[in-house]
PDB file of C-alpha atoms in Angstrom:
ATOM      1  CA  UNK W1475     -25.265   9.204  -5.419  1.00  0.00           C
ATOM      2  CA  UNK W1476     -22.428   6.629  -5.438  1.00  0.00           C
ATOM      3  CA  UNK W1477     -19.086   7.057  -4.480  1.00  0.00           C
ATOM      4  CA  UNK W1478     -17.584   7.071  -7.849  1.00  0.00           C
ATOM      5  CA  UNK W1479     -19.854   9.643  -9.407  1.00  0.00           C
ATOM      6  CA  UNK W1480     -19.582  11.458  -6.564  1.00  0.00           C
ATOM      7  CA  UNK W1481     -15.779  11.495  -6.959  1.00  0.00           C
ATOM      8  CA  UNK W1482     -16.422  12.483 -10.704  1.00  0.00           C
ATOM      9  CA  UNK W1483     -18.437  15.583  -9.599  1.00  0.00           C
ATOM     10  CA  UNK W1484     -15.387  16.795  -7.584  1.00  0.00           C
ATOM     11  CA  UNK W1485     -13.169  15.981 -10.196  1.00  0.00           C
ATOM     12  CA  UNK W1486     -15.378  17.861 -12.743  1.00  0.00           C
ATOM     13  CA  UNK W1487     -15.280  20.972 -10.186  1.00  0.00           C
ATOM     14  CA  UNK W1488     -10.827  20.368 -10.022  1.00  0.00           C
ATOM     15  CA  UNK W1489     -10.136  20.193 -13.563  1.00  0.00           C
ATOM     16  CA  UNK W1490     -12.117  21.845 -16.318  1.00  0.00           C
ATOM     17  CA  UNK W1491     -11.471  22.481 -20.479  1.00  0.00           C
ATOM     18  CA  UNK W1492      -8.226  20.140 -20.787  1.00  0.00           C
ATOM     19  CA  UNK W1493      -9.360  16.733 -18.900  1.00  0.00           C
ATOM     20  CA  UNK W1494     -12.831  17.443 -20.853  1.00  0.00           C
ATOM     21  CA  UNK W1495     -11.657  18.203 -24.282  1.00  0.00           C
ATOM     22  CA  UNK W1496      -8.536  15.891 -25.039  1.00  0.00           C
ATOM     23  CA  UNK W1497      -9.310  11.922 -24.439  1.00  0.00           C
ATOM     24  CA  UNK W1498      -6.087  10.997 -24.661  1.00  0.00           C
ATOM     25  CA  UNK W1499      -4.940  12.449 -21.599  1.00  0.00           C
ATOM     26  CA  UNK W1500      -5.317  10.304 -18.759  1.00  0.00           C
ATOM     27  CA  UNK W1501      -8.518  11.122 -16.550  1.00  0.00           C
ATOM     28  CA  UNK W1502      -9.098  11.707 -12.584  1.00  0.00           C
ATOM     29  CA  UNK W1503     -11.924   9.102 -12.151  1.00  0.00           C
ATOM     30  CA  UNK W1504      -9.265   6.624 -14.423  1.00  0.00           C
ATOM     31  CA  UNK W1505      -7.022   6.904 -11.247  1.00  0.00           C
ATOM     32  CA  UNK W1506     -10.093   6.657  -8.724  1.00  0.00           C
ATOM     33  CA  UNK W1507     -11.082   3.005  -9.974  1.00  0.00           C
ATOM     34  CA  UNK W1508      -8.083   1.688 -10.046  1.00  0.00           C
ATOM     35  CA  UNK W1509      -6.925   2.527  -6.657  1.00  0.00           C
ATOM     36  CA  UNK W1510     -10.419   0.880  -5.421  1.00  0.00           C
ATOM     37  CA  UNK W1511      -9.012  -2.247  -7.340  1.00  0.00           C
ATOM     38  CA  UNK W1512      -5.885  -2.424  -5.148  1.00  0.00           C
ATOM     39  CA  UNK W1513      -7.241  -1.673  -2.243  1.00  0.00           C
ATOM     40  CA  UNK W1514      -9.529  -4.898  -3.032  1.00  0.00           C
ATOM     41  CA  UNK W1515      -6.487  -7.042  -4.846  1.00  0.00           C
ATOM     42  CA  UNK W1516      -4.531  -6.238  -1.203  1.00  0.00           C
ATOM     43  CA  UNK W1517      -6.841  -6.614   1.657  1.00  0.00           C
ATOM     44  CA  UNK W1518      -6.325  -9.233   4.100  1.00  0.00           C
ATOM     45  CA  UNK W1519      -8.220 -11.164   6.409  1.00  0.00           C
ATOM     46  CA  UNK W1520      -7.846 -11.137  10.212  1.00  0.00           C
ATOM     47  CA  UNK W1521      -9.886 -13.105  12.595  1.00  0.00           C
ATOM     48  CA  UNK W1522     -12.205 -10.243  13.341  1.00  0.00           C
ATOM     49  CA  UNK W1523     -10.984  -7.625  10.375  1.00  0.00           C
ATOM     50  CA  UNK W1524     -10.791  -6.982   6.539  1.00  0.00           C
ATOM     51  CA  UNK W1525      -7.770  -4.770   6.704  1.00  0.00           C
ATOM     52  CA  UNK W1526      -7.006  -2.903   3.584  1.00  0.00           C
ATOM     53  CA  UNK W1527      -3.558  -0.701   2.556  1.00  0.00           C
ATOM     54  CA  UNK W1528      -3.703   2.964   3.748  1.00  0.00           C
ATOM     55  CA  UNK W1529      -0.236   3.668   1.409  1.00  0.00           C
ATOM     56  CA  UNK W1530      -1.098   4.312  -2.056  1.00  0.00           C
ATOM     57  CA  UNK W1531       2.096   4.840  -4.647  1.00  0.00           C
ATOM     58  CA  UNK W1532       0.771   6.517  -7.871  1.00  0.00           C
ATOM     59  CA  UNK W1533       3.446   6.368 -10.305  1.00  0.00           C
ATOM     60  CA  UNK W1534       2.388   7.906 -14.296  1.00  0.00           C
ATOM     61  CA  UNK W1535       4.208   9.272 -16.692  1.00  0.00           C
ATOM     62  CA  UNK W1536       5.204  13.086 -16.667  1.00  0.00           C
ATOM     63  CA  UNK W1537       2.804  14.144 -19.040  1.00  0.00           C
ATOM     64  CA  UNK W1538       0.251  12.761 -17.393  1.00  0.00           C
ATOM     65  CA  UNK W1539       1.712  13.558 -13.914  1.00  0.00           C
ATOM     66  CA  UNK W1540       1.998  17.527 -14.554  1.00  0.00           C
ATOM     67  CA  UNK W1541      -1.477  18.659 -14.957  1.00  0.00           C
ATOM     68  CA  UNK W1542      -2.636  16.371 -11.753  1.00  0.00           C
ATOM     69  CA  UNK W1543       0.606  17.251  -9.564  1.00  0.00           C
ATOM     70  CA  UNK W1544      -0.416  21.279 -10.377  1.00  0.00           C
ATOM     71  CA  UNK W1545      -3.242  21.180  -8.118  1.00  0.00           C
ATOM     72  CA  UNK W1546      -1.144  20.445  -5.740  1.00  0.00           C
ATOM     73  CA  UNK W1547      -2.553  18.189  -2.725  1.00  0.00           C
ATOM     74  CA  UNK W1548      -6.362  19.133  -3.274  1.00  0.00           C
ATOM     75  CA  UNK W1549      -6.562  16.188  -5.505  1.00  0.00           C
ATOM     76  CA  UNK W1550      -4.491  13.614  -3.855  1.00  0.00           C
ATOM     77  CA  UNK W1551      -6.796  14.779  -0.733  1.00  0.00           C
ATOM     78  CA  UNK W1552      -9.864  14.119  -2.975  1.00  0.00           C
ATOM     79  CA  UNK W1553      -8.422  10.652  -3.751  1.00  0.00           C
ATOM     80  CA  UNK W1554      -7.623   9.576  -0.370  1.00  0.00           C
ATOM     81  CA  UNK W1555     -11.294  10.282   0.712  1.00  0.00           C
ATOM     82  CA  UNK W1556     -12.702   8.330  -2.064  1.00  0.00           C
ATOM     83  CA  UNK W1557     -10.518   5.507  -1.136  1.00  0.00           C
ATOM     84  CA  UNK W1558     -11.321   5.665   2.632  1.00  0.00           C
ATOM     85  CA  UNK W1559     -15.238   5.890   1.995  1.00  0.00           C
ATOM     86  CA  UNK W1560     -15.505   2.909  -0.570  1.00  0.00           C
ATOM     87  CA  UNK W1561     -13.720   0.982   2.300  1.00  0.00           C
ATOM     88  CA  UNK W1562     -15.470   1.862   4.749  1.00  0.00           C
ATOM     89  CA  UNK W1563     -18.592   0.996   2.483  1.00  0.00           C
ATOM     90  CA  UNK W1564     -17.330  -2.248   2.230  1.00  0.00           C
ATOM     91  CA  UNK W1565     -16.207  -2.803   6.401  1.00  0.00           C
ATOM     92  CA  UNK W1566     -12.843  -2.967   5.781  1.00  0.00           C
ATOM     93  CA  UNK W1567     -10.315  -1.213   8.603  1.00  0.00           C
ATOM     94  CA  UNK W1568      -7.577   1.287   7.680  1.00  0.00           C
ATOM     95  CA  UNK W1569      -4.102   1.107  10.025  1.00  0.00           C
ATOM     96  CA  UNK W1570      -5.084   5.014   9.067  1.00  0.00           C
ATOM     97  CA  UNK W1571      -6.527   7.688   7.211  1.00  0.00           C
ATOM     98  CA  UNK W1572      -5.447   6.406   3.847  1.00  0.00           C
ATOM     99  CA  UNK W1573      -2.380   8.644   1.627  1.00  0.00           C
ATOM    100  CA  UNK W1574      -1.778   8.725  -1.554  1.00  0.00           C
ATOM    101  CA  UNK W1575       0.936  10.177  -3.465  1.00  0.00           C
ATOM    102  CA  UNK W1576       1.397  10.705  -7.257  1.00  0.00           C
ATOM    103  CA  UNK W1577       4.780  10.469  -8.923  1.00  0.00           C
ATOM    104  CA  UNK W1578       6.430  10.973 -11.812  1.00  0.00           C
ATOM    105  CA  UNK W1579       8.287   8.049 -13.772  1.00  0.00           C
ATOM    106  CA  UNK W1580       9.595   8.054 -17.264  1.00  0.00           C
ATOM    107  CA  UNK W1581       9.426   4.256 -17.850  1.00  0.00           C
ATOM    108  CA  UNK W1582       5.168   4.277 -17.244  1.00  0.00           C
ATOM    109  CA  UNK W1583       3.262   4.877 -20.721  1.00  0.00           C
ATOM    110  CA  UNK W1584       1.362   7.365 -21.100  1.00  0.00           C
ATOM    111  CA  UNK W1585      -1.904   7.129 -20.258  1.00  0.00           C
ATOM    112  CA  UNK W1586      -0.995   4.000 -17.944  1.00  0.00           C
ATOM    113  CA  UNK W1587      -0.135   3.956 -14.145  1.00  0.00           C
ATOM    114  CA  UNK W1588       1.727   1.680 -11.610  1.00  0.00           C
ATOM    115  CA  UNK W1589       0.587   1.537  -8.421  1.00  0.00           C
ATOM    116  CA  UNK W1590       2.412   0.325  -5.042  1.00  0.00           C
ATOM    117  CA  UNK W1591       0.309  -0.115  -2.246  1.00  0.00           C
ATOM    118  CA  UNK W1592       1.265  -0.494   1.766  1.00  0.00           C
ATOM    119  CA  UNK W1593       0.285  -0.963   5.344  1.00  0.00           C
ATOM    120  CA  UNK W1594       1.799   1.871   7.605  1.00  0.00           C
ATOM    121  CA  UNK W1595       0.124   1.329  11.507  1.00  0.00           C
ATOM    122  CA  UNK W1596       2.533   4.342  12.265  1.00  0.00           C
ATOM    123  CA  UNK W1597       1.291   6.878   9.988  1.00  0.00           C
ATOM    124  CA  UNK W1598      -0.786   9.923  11.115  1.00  0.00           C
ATOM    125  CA  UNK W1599      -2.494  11.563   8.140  1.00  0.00           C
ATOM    126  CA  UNK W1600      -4.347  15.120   8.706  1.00  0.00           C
ATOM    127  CA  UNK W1601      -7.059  15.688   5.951  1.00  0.00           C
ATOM    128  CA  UNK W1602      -7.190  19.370   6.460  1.00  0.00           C
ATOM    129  CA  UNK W1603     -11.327  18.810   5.702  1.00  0.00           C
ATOM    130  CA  UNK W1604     -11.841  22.326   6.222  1.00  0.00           C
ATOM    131  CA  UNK W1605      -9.505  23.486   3.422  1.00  0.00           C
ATOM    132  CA  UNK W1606     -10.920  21.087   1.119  1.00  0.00           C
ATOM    133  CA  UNK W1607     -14.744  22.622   1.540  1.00  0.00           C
ATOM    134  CA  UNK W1608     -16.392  19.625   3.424  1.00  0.00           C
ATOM    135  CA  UNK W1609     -19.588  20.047   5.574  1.00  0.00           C
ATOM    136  CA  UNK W1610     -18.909  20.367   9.208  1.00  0.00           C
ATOM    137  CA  UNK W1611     -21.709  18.173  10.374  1.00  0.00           C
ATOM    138  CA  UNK W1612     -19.729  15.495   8.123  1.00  0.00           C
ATOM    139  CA  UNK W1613     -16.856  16.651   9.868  1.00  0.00           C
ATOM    140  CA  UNK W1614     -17.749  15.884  12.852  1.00  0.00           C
ATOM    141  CA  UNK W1615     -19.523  12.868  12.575  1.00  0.00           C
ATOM    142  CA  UNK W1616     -16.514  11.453  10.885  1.00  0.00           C
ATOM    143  CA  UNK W1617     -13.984  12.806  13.442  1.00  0.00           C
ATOM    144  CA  UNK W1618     -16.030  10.577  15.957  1.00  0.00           C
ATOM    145  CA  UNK W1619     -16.160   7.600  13.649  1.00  0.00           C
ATOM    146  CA  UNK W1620     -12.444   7.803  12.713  1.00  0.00           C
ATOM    147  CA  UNK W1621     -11.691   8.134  16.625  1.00  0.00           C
ATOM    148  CA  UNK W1622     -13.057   4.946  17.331  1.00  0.00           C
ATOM    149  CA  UNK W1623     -12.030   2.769  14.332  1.00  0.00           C
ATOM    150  CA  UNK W1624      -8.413   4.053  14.706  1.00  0.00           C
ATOM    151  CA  UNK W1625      -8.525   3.381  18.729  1.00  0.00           C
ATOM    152  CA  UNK W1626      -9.729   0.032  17.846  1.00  0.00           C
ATOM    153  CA  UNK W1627      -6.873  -0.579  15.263  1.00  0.00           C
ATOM    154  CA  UNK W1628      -4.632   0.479  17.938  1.00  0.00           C
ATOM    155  CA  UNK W1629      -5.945  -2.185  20.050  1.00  0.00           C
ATOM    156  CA  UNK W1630      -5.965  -5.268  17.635  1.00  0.00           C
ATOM    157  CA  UNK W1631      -2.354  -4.982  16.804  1.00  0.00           C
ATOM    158  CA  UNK W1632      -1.252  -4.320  20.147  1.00  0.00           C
ATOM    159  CA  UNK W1633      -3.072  -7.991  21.070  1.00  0.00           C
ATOM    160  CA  UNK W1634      -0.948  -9.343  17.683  1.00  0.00           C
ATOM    161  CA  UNK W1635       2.669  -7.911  19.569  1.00  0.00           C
ATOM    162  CA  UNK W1636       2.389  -8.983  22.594  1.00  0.00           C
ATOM    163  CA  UNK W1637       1.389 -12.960  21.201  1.00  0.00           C
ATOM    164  CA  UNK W1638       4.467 -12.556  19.341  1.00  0.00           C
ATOM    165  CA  UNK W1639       6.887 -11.116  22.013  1.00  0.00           C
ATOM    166  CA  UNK W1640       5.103 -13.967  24.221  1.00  0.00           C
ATOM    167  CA  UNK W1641       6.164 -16.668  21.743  1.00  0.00           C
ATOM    168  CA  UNK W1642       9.582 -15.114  21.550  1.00  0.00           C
ATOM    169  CA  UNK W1643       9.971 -15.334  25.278  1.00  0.00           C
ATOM    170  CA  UNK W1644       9.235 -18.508  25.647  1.00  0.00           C
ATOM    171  CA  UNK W1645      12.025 -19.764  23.069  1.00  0.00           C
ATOM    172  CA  UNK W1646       9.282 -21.482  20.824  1.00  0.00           C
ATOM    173  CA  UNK W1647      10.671 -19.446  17.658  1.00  0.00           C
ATOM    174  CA  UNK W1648      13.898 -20.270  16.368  1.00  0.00           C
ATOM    175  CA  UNK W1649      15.142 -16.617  15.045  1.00  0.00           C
ATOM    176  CA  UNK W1650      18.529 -17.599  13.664  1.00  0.00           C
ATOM    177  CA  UNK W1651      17.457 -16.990   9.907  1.00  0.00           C
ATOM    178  CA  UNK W1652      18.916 -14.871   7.371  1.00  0.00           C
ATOM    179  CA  UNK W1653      17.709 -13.922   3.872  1.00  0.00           C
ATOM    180  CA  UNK W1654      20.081 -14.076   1.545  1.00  0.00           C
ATOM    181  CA  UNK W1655      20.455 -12.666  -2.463  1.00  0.00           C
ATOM    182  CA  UNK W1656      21.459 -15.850  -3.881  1.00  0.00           C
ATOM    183  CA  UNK W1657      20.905 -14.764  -7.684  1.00  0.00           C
ATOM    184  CA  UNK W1658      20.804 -11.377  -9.249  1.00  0.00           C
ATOM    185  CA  UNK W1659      22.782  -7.844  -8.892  1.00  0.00           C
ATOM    186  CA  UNK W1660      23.590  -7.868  -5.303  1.00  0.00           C
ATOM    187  CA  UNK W1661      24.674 -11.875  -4.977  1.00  0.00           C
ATOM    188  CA  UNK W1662      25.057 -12.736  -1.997  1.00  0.00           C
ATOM    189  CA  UNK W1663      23.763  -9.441  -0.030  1.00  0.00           C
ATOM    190  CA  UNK W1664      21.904 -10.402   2.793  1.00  0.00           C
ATOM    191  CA  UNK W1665      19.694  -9.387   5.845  1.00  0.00           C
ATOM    192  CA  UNK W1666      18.957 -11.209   9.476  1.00  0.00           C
ATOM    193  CA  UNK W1667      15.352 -12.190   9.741  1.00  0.00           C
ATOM    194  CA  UNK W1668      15.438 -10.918  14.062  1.00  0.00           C
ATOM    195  CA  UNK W1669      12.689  -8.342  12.523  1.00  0.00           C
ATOM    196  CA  UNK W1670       8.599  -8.645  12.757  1.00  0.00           C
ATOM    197  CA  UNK W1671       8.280  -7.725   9.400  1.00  0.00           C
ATOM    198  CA  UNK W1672      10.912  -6.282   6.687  1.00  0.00           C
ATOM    199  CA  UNK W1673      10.183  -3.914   3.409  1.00  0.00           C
ATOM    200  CA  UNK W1674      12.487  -5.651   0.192  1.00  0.00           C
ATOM    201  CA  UNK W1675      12.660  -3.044  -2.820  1.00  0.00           C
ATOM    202  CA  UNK W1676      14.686  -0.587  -4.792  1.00  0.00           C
ATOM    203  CA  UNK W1677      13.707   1.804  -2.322  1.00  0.00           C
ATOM    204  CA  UNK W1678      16.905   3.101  -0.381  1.00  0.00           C
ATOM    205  CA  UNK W1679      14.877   2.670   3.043  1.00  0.00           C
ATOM    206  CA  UNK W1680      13.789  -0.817   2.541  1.00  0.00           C
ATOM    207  CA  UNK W1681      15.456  -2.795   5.318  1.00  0.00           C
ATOM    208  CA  UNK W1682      16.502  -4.969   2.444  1.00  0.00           C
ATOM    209  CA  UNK W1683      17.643  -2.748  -0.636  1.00  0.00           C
ATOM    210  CA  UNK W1684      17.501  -4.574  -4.253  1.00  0.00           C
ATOM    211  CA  UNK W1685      19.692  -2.894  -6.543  1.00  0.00           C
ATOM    212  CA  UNK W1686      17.493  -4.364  -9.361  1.00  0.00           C
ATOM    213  CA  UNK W1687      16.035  -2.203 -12.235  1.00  0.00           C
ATOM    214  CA  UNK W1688      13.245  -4.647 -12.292  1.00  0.00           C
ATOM    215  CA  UNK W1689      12.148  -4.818  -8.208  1.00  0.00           C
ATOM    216  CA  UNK W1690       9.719  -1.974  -7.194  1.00  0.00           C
ATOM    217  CA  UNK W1691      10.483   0.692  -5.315  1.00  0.00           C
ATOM    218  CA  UNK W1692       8.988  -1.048  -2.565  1.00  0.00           C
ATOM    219  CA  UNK W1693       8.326  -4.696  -3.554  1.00  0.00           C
ATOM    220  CA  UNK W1694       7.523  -6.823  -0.685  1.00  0.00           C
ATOM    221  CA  UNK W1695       6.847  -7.446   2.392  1.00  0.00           C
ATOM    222  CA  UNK W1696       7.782 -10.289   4.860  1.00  0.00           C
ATOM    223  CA  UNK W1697       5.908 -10.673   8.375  1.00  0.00           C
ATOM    224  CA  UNK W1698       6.830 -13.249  10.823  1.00  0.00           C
ATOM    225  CA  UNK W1699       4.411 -16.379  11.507  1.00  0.00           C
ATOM    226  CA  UNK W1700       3.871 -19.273  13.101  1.00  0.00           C
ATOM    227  CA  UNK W1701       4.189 -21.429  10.446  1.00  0.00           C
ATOM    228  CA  UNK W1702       7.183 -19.414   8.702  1.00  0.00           C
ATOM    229  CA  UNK W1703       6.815 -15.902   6.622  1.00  0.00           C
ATOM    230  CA  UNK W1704       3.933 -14.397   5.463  1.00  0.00           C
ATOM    231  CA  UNK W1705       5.130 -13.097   1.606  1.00  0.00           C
ATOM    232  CA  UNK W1706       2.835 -10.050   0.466  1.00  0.00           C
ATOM    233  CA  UNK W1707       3.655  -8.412  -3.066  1.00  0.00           C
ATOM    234  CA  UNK W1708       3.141  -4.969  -2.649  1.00  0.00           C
ATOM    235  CA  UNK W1709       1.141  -4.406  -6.134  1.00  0.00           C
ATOM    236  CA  UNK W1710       4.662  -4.945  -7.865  1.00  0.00           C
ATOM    237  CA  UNK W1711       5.359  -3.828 -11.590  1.00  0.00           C
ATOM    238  CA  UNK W1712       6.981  -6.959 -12.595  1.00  0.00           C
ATOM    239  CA  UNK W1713       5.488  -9.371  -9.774  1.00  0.00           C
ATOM    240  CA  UNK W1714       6.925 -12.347  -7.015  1.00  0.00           C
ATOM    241  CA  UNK W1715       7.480 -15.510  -8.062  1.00  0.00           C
ATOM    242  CA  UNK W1716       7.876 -18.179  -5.474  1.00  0.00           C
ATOM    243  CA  UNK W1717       9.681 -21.920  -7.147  1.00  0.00           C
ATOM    244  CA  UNK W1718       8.679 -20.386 -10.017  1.00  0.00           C
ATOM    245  CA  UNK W1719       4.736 -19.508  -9.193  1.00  0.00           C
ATOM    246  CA  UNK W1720       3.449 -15.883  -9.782  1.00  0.00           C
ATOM    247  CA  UNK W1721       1.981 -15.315  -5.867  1.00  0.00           C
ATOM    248  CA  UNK W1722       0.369 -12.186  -4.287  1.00  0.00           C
ATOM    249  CA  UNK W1723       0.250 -13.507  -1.185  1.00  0.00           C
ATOM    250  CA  UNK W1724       2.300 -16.805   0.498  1.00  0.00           C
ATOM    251  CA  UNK W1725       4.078 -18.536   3.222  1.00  0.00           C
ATOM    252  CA  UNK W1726       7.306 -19.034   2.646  1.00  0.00           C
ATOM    253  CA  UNK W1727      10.146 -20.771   4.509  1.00  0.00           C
ATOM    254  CA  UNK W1728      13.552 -21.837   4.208  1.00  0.00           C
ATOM    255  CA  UNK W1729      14.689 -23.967   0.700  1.00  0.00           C
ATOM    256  CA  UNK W1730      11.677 -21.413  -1.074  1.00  0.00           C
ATOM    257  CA  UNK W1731      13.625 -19.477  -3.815  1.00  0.00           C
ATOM    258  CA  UNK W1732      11.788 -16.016  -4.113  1.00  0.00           C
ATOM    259  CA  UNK W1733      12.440 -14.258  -7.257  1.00  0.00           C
ATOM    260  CA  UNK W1734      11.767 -10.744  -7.669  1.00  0.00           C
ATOM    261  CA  UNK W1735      12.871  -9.172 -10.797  1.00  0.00           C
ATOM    262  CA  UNK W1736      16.483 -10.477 -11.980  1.00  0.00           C
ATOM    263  CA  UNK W1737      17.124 -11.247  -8.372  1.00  0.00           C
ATOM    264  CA  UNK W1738      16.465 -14.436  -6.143  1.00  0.00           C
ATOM    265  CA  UNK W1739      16.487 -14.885  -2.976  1.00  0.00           C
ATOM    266  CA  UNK W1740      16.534 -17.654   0.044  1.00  0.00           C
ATOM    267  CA  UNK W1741      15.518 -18.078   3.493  1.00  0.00           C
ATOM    268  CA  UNK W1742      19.050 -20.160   5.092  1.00  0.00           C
ATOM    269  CA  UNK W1743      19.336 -20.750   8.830  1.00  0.00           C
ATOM    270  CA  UNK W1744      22.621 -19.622  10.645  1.00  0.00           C
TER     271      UNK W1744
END
């Protein structure tokens, strides 16, 4: 049986009469597929890794929200699993057990969906397997799987800090950067770029808040690198331009103007 119909049993078994009868209304497996195509749109390549998000931001409009968000999180558990098994299908490495979360937003269509996707290495998700009616030989086969892959997570990105804090010892970084709002709601806003990476959305905890009605909650994400920052869009509504190119994914350094939404920004050394 493949994953997807396999999901579509379990969703057959979760919601009966109204997902069946009325088209219109937005289905379970609709949700399923395209959360496989972001995991695929976002993964990134490591020298020994296909990592993929393990953050999964479901945003759909209320009426189509209400009759998912009612059963509570047996379904988001449901989706999470199908998520984490079509990755691991594919040999791809989660920072985690992958989450997903379903909101409610009055400026999605119906029957559409926005999805924000991100990379969390300090989340710790609990299934609750039992609860959720899954075999304990798969149980424990998995547990043992999932040990190893997450202790071998652990140790990858370990190796990636202590290069960087290396570099940074040995002066060969210049960190006197800033990014600064040059264009947009909050001219002239700005943030230090002493960081590893930074979150930039409409999100309150983003380290650099956009107070932008057209940013995502959580837009993107810069990482340091040797060669500058590395610019990942986080599955944004509206997208990231960079001088004036639509980008997922990019370097970016200083005299780059990033424009997310009605705001631009710039990379300027102190």
């Amino acid at each position: 049986m493949s994953l997807l119909a396999r999901f579509e049993e379990v969703a057959e078994l979760l919601f009966t009469g109204p997902f069946k009868r009325k088209t219109t209304r937005l289905q379970p497996v609709e949700i399923a597929k395209e959360l496989v195509k972001e995991m695929l749109r976002h993964k990134q390549v490591s020298i020994s890794q296909v990592y993929v998000p393990n953050i999964y931001r479901v945003f759909l409009h209320p009426k189509d929200w209400g009759p998912l968000a009612s059963f509570g999180e047996t379904f988001m558990l449901e989706l999470s699993r199908h998520i984490y098994l079509e990755g691991e299908r594919n040999g791809y490495t989660f920072l985690s057990k992958p989450l997903v979360e379903l909101h409610a937003d009055e400026t999605i269509k119906l029957r559409e969906m926005s999805i924000e996707v991100d990379f969390d290495d300090s989340l710790e998700i609990e299934w609750g397997e039992k609860e959720a009616g899954f075999p304990e030989d798969e149980l424990a086969e998995n547990k043992h799987q999932e040990q190893e892959l997450w202790r071998n997570h652990t140790t990858i990105f370990n190796d990636q800090d202590l290069i960087i804090f290396q570099e940074e010892s040995s002066g060969s970084r210049n960190l006197q950067y800033i990014l600064e709002i040059i264009e947009g709601p909050d001219g002239g806003k700005q943030i230090p770029l002493n960081a590893e990476s930074i979150y930039i959305g409409r999100h309150a905890q983003c380290e650099l808040a956009i107070n932008d009605p057209e940013v995502s909650r959580r837009h993107i994400k810069m990482t340091r690198s040797n060669d500058g920052w590395l610019l990942d869009d986080l599955g944004s509504t509206n997208g990231t331009l960079i001088n004036g190119q639509r980008i997922s994914r990019q370097l970016v350094s200083p005299g780059d103007r990033i424009q997310l939404g009605q705001s631009v920004l710039a990379i300027k050394r102190v």
